Amino acid sequence: MSSASNTPAAARKHSMNTSSEKSSTRRSSLFASTKMSPAARMHELQRLHGPAKCCHCESYVYFNGAECKQCGIACHRKCLQRLSAECLIPNDELPRRGKIKRSMSTFGVNISNVVTRSSQDVPAIVTACTREVEMRGLTCVGIYRLSAVKSKVEKLCQQFEKDGGKADIKLGIYPPHQIACVLKLFFRQLPEPLLTYKRYSELVCLGQEGFIGQSDDEEEQKLHQATVKRYRSLLSMLPAQNFYTVKMLMTHLAMVTKNSSINHMTSHNLGIVFGPTLLQPKLKAGEHTSTVRSLVDMPYQSKAIENLIDAVDEVFTPDLEPVSLRKAESMEYFGSSSSLSGSMDGKEMPMCFYHTGRKSCA
């Protein structure tokens, strides 16, 4: 009897039971009531904070997902009871082996990478979704405010993901609310918000100051023009792909507001929807949820977006371009010139000359 208990099979079973018991104490309370397979109980689970591919069913996870803190695998909550993949990285091996990397092409990916794949100034998913909403959704009551069925939104997200960011999808068969939810989800799951962490404080301050609309009063007109100028200055400092995406989105949302008598979506309502998504403070290490600062700033986040929608024609004039693009064009022009190949009479060209193409230095 004692020899049987010492067989390799018995030892492996004992080891698995011990590991399962230890890991079950590490599970997040979020999954305490979820049915799990023995393999799932070996993982240190937490809520999934970004899109990923389910390691069980091989489809993508956008809602109600779990991920292992140790090995990084992701899974639908419903798939946990059938999960067969054990945790590959015990605690003592974590620093040596690292986590499993996720592979996504559209959702949860840096916007510069998405733009690169689509070979356009704006992510193809943004162009496709806004165009379809403008064709069929401008008169839909509560567009961008009302939610669609999560499972159907997830299926459309998977279509964009499988398409590799090209957005070559027939959106005409999908309801406008479903398309609007996919667009919101794309912006919400960007690793860095569209208006960037760097410009957060300045844009929130502008939202906090409010916005003076067009008026016959001369002083109010000056204040209005000064505020528009500040918005233009801040937006021009965004990376090129962010700038052009913001421009397209604000122009689109302004078109939505023109039908507010039917769809009930004013610039104020759209600001509430998009403000906390496009403007977010940078979280500290280990944080995954909104901070107190973000909650306090929420009215000003919304107001900043509302202002951009209302003044879209004044802010995004044809002559406004991102500073990064102007610098790149200047560098390219002077770099290709044989007479200005980095030297002036054998001397190194001053940096201010490179950057502006106009300013000279002694």
Short mmCIF file of C-alpha atoms in Angstrom, two decimals:
data_model
loop_
_atom_site.label_atom_id
_atom_site.label_comp_id
_atom_site.label_asym_id
_atom_site.label_seq_id
_atom_site.Cartn_x
_atom_site.Cartn_y
_atom_site.Cartn_z
CA MET A 1 0.00 0.00 0.00
CA SER A 2 2.80 2.31 0.92
CA SER A 3 4.66 1.51 -2.30
CA ALA A 4 1.59 2.42 -4.36
CA SER A 5 1.43 5.81 -2.72
CA ASN A 6 5.02 6.49 -3.75
CA THR A 7 4.48 5.86 -7.48
CA PRO A 8 5.20 8.77 -9.91
CA ALA A 9 1.50 9.01 -10.82
CA ALA A 10 0.50 9.37 -7.17
CA ALA A 11 3.25 11.95 -6.65
CA ARG A 12 2.04 14.02 -9.63
CA LYS A 13 -1.56 13.86 -8.42
CA HIS A 14 -0.51 14.95 -4.95
CA SER A 15 1.54 17.80 -6.43
CA MET A 16 -1.39 18.99 -8.57
CA ASN A 17 -3.80 18.90 -5.63
CA THR A 18 -1.34 20.84 -3.48
CA SER A 19 -0.77 23.45 -6.22
CA SER A 20 -4.51 23.75 -6.76
CA GLU A 21 -5.14 24.29 -3.06
CA LYS A 22 -2.42 26.95 -2.81
CA SER A 23 -3.49 28.80 -5.94
CA SER A 24 -7.16 28.78 -4.94
CA THR A 25 -6.25 31.04 -2.04
CA ARG A 26 -4.68 33.49 -4.51
CA ARG A 27 -7.71 33.86 -6.77
CA SER A 28 -9.29 37.27 -6.98
CA SER A 29 -12.62 37.67 -5.22
CA LEU A 30 -13.99 38.76 -8.62
CA PHE A 31 -13.95 35.09 -9.68
CA ALA A 32 -14.90 33.51 -6.35
CA SER A 33 -18.32 32.45 -7.65
CA THR A 34 -17.09 31.36 -11.08
CA LYS A 35 -16.88 27.65 -11.87
CA MET A 36 -13.30 26.71 -12.69
CA SER A 37 -11.42 23.69 -13.91
CA PRO A 38 -8.48 22.38 -11.82
CA ALA A 39 -6.09 24.01 -14.31
CA ALA A 40 -7.85 27.39 -14.01
CA ARG A 41 -7.48 27.25 -10.22
CA MET A 42 -3.71 27.12 -10.62
CA HIS A 43 -3.68 30.65 -12.08
CA GLU A 44 -3.56 33.88 -10.10
CA LEU A 45 -6.48 35.53 -11.84
CA GLN A 46 -7.40 39.18 -12.13
CA ARG A 47 -9.75 41.19 -14.33
CA LEU A 48 -8.50 41.51 -17.91
CA HIS A 49 -7.49 45.13 -18.50
CA GLY A 50 -7.02 45.01 -22.25
CA PRO A 51 -8.10 42.99 -25.29
CA ALA A 52 -6.45 39.61 -25.81
CA LYS A 53 -7.01 36.21 -27.42
CA CYS A 54 -8.68 33.56 -25.25
CA CYS A 55 -6.25 30.69 -24.73
CA HIS A 56 -9.16 28.19 -24.63
CA CYS A 57 -11.52 29.05 -27.51
CA GLU A 58 -9.01 31.07 -29.59
CA SER A 59 -11.45 33.98 -30.06
CA TYR A 60 -10.80 37.50 -28.80
CA VAL A 61 -11.74 38.77 -25.35
CA TYR A 62 -12.99 42.34 -24.96
CA PHE A 63 -15.43 42.04 -22.05
CA ASN A 64 -15.71 39.80 -18.98
CA GLY A 65 -12.21 38.43 -19.31
CA ALA A 66 -9.64 37.11 -16.85
CA GLU A 67 -5.87 37.05 -17.04
CA CYS A 68 -3.19 35.40 -14.94
CA LYS A 69 -0.89 37.76 -13.06
CA GLN A 70 1.90 35.23 -13.32
CA CYS A 71 1.94 33.80 -16.86
CA GLY A 72 -0.26 36.41 -18.58
CA ILE A 73 -2.68 34.07 -20.38
CA ALA A 74 -6.16 35.45 -21.01
CA CYS A 75 -9.51 33.70 -21.03
CA HIS A 76 -13.24 34.40 -21.19
CA ARG A 77 -14.90 34.06 -17.82
CA LYS A 78 -17.22 31.44 -19.33
CA CYS A 79 -14.21 29.41 -20.52
CA LEU A 80 -12.64 29.11 -17.07
CA GLN A 81 -14.64 25.98 -16.26
CA ARG A 82 -13.15 24.20 -19.31
CA LEU A 83 -9.64 25.70 -19.28
CA SER A 84 -6.95 23.03 -19.58
CA ALA A 85 -3.83 25.23 -19.73
CA GLU A 86 -1.95 25.23 -16.44
CA CYS A 87 0.05 28.20 -15.17
CA LEU A 88 3.42 27.99 -16.89
CA ILE A 89 5.27 30.35 -14.60
CA PRO A 90 5.47 29.56 -10.87
CA ASN A 91 6.22 32.51 -8.59
CA ASP A 92 9.90 31.62 -8.25
CA GLU A 93 10.39 31.57 -12.04
CA LEU A 94 8.55 34.82 -12.86
CA PRO A 95 11.61 37.13 -13.00
CA ARG A 96 13.46 34.66 -15.22
CA ARG A 97 10.80 33.81 -17.82
CA GLY A 98 8.48 36.81 -17.97
CA LYS A 99 4.86 36.94 -19.13
CA ILE A 100 3.28 35.70 -22.32
CA LYS A 101 2.96 38.57 -24.80
CA ARG A 102 -0.42 39.36 -26.34
CA SER A 103 -0.71 39.68 -30.09
CA MET A 104 -3.33 42.18 -31.27
CA SER A 105 -3.50 44.27 -34.45
CA THR A 106 -6.17 46.87 -33.67
CA PHE A 107 -7.55 46.97 -30.12
CA GLY A 108 -5.23 47.77 -27.24
CA VAL A 109 -2.46 48.69 -29.69
CA ASN A 110 -0.56 51.98 -29.84
CA ILE A 111 -2.29 54.23 -32.35
CA SER A 112 0.94 54.79 -34.29
CA ASN A 113 1.15 51.04 -34.95
CA VAL A 114 -2.47 50.89 -36.10
CA VAL A 115 -1.89 53.79 -38.49
CA THR A 116 1.24 52.13 -39.86
CA ARG A 117 -0.69 48.96 -40.69
CA SER A 118 -3.45 50.87 -42.48
CA SER A 119 -1.02 53.21 -44.33
CA GLN A 120 -3.29 56.18 -43.57
CA ASP A 121 -3.16 59.29 -41.37
CA VAL A 122 -6.06 57.95 -39.30
CA PRO A 123 -6.72 54.35 -38.14
CA ALA A 124 -8.88 52.59 -40.72
CA ILE A 125 -11.34 51.49 -38.03
CA VAL A 126 -12.03 55.13 -37.13
CA THR A 127 -12.59 56.11 -40.76
CA ALA A 128 -14.88 53.14 -41.40
CA CYS A 129 -17.00 53.51 -38.25
CA THR A 130 -17.49 57.28 -38.49
CA ARG A 131 -18.40 57.02 -42.17
CA GLU A 132 -20.99 54.32 -41.50
CA VAL A 133 -22.54 56.22 -38.58
CA GLU A 134 -22.78 59.33 -40.75
CA MET A 135 -24.54 57.31 -43.43
CA ARG A 136 -27.08 55.51 -41.23
CA GLY A 137 -26.79 56.57 -37.60
CA LEU A 138 -27.10 60.34 -37.33
CA THR A 139 -30.81 60.13 -36.58
CA CYS A 140 -30.54 57.19 -34.15
CA VAL A 141 -31.70 58.30 -30.72
CA GLY A 142 -28.88 58.14 -28.19
CA ILE A 143 -26.13 57.31 -30.70
CA TYR A 144 -22.85 56.84 -28.76
CA ARG A 145 -24.76 57.02 -25.46
CA LEU A 146 -26.80 53.82 -25.64
CA SER A 147 -24.99 50.50 -25.43
CA ALA A 148 -25.34 47.52 -27.75
CA VAL A 149 -25.35 43.83 -26.79
CA LYS A 150 -21.82 43.03 -25.59
CA SER A 151 -21.60 39.68 -27.34
CA LYS A 152 -22.48 41.29 -30.69
CA VAL A 153 -20.03 44.15 -30.13
CA GLU A 154 -17.35 41.59 -29.36
CA LYS A 155 -18.03 39.71 -32.58
CA LEU A 156 -17.66 42.88 -34.65
CA CYS A 157 -14.44 43.70 -32.79
CA GLN A 158 -13.15 40.26 -33.76
CA GLN A 159 -13.90 41.02 -37.41
CA PHE A 160 -11.76 44.16 -37.23
CA GLU A 161 -9.02 42.24 -35.43
CA LYS A 162 -8.96 39.43 -37.99
CA ASP A 163 -8.90 42.02 -40.76
CA GLY A 164 -5.49 43.16 -39.49
CA GLY A 165 -6.44 46.80 -39.11
CA LYS A 166 -7.51 47.31 -42.75
CA ALA A 167 -11.21 47.67 -41.79
CA ASP A 168 -12.29 46.07 -45.07
CA ILE A 169 -15.58 44.98 -43.54
CA LYS A 170 -19.16 45.34 -44.78
CA LEU A 171 -20.54 47.43 -41.93
CA GLY A 172 -23.91 47.92 -43.61
CA ILE A 173 -25.24 44.72 -42.02
CA TYR A 174 -24.53 45.94 -38.47
CA PRO A 175 -26.78 48.30 -36.46
CA PRO A 176 -25.38 51.84 -36.00
CA HIS A 177 -25.38 51.52 -32.19
CA GLN A 178 -23.19 48.43 -32.46
CA ILE A 179 -20.71 50.26 -34.70
CA ALA A 180 -20.68 53.26 -32.35
CA CYS A 181 -19.89 50.99 -29.40
CA VAL A 182 -16.98 49.43 -31.30
CA LEU A 183 -15.54 52.89 -32.01
CA LYS A 184 -15.82 53.90 -28.35
CA LEU A 185 -14.18 50.64 -27.31
CA PHE A 186 -11.27 51.25 -29.70
CA PHE A 187 -10.52 54.62 -28.09
CA ARG A 188 -11.09 53.30 -24.57
CA GLN A 189 -8.58 50.49 -25.00
CA LEU A 190 -5.74 52.55 -26.44
CA PRO A 191 -2.61 52.11 -24.28
CA GLU A 192 -2.41 55.91 -24.08
CA PRO A 193 -5.51 58.12 -24.45
CA LEU A 194 -5.94 59.86 -27.79
CA LEU A 195 -5.21 63.32 -26.36
CA THR A 196 -2.12 61.90 -24.61
CA TYR A 197 -1.01 62.02 -20.99
CA LYS A 198 1.28 64.95 -21.75
CA ARG A 199 -1.56 67.31 -22.69
CA TYR A 200 -3.98 66.11 -20.00
CA SER A 201 -3.46 68.82 -17.37
CA GLU A 202 -3.53 71.70 -19.86
CA LEU A 203 -6.69 70.53 -21.60
CA VAL A 204 -8.45 69.85 -18.30
CA CYS A 205 -7.53 73.38 -17.17
CA LEU A 206 -9.15 74.76 -20.30
CA GLY A 207 -12.25 72.69 -19.56
CA GLN A 208 -12.25 74.01 -16.01
CA GLU A 209 -12.17 77.60 -17.22
CA GLY A 210 -15.23 76.96 -19.36
CA PHE A 211 -15.71 78.34 -22.82
CA ILE A 212 -17.09 81.67 -23.90
CA GLY A 213 -19.23 81.25 -26.99
CA GLN A 214 -19.72 83.77 -29.75
CA SER A 215 -20.97 87.08 -28.40
CA ASP A 216 -21.48 90.68 -29.47
CA ASP A 217 -19.54 91.85 -26.42
CA GLU A 218 -16.01 92.86 -27.43
CA GLU A 219 -14.35 91.56 -24.26
CA GLU A 220 -16.08 88.20 -24.53
CA GLN A 221 -15.06 87.96 -28.18
CA LYS A 222 -11.41 88.49 -27.21
CA LEU A 223 -11.68 85.86 -24.50
CA HIS A 224 -13.29 83.44 -26.94
CA GLN A 225 -10.55 83.97 -29.52
CA ALA A 226 -7.83 83.56 -26.87
CA THR A 227 -9.35 80.26 -25.73
CA VAL A 228 -9.57 78.96 -29.28
CA LYS A 229 -5.94 79.92 -29.80
CA ARG A 230 -4.90 77.92 -26.71
CA TYR A 231 -6.79 74.86 -27.93
CA ARG A 232 -5.12 75.16 -31.32
CA SER A 233 -1.70 75.45 -29.74
CA LEU A 234 -2.16 72.37 -27.55
CA LEU A 235 -3.63 70.22 -30.31
CA SER A 236 -0.84 71.15 -32.73
CA MET A 237 1.63 69.62 -30.27
CA LEU A 238 -0.02 66.18 -30.51
CA PRO A 239 1.70 63.44 -32.53
CA ALA A 240 0.55 63.57 -36.17
CA GLN A 241 -1.58 60.40 -36.00
CA ASN A 242 -3.30 61.63 -32.82
CA PHE A 243 -3.89 65.08 -34.28
CA TYR A 244 -5.56 63.84 -37.48
CA THR A 245 -7.63 61.28 -35.57
CA VAL A 246 -8.89 63.92 -33.12
CA LYS A 247 -9.70 66.20 -36.04
CA MET A 248 -11.74 63.49 -37.79
CA LEU A 249 -13.52 62.47 -34.60
CA MET A 250 -14.46 66.03 -33.55
CA THR A 251 -15.67 66.85 -37.06
CA HIS A 252 -17.78 63.69 -36.97
CA LEU A 253 -19.22 64.45 -33.53
CA ALA A 254 -20.08 68.00 -34.63
CA MET A 255 -22.07 66.42 -37.47
CA VAL A 256 -23.89 64.26 -34.90
CA THR A 257 -24.88 67.36 -32.91
CA LYS A 258 -26.48 68.93 -35.99
CA ASN A 259 -29.14 66.24 -35.65
CA SER A 260 -29.51 66.64 -31.88
CA SER A 261 -33.18 67.56 -32.23
CA ILE A 262 -33.72 63.98 -33.40
CA ASN A 263 -30.94 61.92 -31.78
CA HIS A 264 -30.86 63.95 -28.52
CA MET A 265 -27.05 63.99 -28.59
CA THR A 266 -25.86 67.53 -27.97
CA SER A 267 -22.22 68.51 -27.63
CA HIS A 268 -22.73 68.39 -23.85
CA ASN A 269 -23.97 64.80 -23.97
CA LEU A 270 -21.19 63.72 -26.33
CA GLY A 271 -18.65 65.41 -24.07
CA ILE A 272 -19.89 63.29 -21.17
CA VAL A 273 -19.53 60.14 -23.29
CA PHE A 274 -16.11 60.83 -24.79
CA GLY A 275 -14.43 63.08 -22.20
CA PRO A 276 -13.24 60.37 -19.77
CA THR A 277 -12.17 58.19 -22.72
CA LEU A 278 -10.10 60.71 -24.68
CA LEU A 279 -8.68 62.49 -21.62
CA GLN A 280 -7.17 60.43 -18.81
CA PRO A 281 -4.40 61.08 -16.27
CA LYS A 282 -1.47 58.70 -16.26
CA LEU A 283 -1.90 55.93 -13.69
CA LYS A 284 0.83 54.99 -11.28
CA ALA A 285 2.46 51.56 -11.42
CA GLY A 286 0.03 48.84 -10.34
CA GLU A 287 -3.10 50.98 -10.84
CA HIS A 288 -5.74 49.77 -13.31
CA THR A 289 -8.78 51.84 -12.41
CA SER A 290 -9.73 55.50 -12.29
CA THR A 291 -7.98 57.54 -9.65
CA VAL A 292 -9.60 60.10 -7.38
CA ARG A 293 -8.06 62.80 -9.55
CA SER A 294 -9.74 61.40 -12.64
CA LEU A 295 -13.13 61.33 -10.92
CA VAL A 296 -12.72 64.92 -9.73
CA ASP A 297 -11.64 66.04 -13.21
CA MET A 298 -14.46 64.24 -15.03
CA PRO A 299 -16.69 67.34 -15.49
CA TYR A 300 -13.71 69.24 -16.95
CA GLN A 301 -12.74 66.34 -19.21
CA SER A 302 -16.27 66.42 -20.59
CA LYS A 303 -16.27 70.20 -20.93
CA ALA A 304 -12.99 70.19 -22.86
CA ILE A 305 -14.42 67.76 -25.43
CA GLU A 306 -17.68 69.71 -25.57
CA ASN A 307 -15.69 72.86 -26.37
CA LEU A 308 -13.80 71.13 -29.18
CA ILE A 309 -17.05 69.91 -30.72
CA ASP A 310 -18.68 73.34 -30.53
CA ALA A 311 -15.67 75.18 -31.95
CA VAL A 312 -14.47 72.52 -34.38
CA ASP A 313 -14.49 74.88 -37.38
CA GLU A 314 -12.49 77.54 -35.52
CA VAL A 315 -9.99 75.14 -33.96
CA PHE A 316 -9.34 72.79 -36.88
CA THR A 317 -8.83 75.28 -39.69
CA PRO A 318 -7.10 74.06 -42.88
CA ASP A 319 -3.85 75.79 -41.92
CA LEU A 320 -3.53 73.98 -38.55
CA GLU A 321 -1.04 71.14 -38.70
CA PRO A 322 0.83 69.15 -36.07
CA VAL A 323 4.20 70.66 -35.13
CA SER A 324 5.87 67.25 -35.46
CA LEU A 325 4.86 67.08 -39.13
CA ARG A 326 6.18 70.56 -39.90
CA LYS A 327 9.50 69.72 -38.27
CA ALA A 328 9.76 66.46 -40.20
CA GLU A 329 9.03 68.19 -43.51
CA SER A 330 11.60 70.89 -42.73
CA MET A 331 14.24 68.30 -41.88
CA GLU A 332 13.46 66.33 -45.02
CA TYR A 333 13.66 69.43 -47.24
CA PHE A 334 16.99 70.64 -45.95
CA GLY A 335 18.40 67.14 -45.70
CA SER A 336 17.75 66.57 -49.42
CA SER A 337 19.25 69.88 -50.50
CA SER A 338 22.80 69.55 -51.81
CA SER A 339 23.59 73.13 -50.86
CA LEU A 340 22.32 72.59 -47.32
CA SER A 341 23.66 69.16 -46.50
CA GLY A 342 24.42 69.86 -42.88
CA SER A 343 27.16 72.43 -43.26
CA MET A 344 27.60 76.10 -44.01
CA ASP A 345 30.99 76.99 -45.49
CA GLY A 346 32.44 73.89 -43.90
CA LYS A 347 30.88 74.68 -40.51
CA GLU A 348 28.17 72.69 -38.79
CA MET A 349 24.71 74.12 -39.31
CA PRO A 350 23.05 75.48 -36.12
CA MET A 351 20.18 73.34 -34.78
CA CYS A 352 17.69 76.22 -34.81
CA PHE A 353 18.21 76.45 -38.57
CA TYR A 354 17.35 72.78 -38.96
CA HIS A 355 14.15 73.08 -36.93
CA THR A 356 12.60 76.15 -38.51
CA GLY A 357 14.20 76.63 -41.87
CA ARG A 358 13.83 80.38 -41.36
CA LYS A 359 15.49 81.42 -38.14
CA SER A 360 19.20 82.13 -38.33
CA CYS A 361 21.76 81.96 -35.54
CA ALA A 362 24.90 83.94 -35.16
#
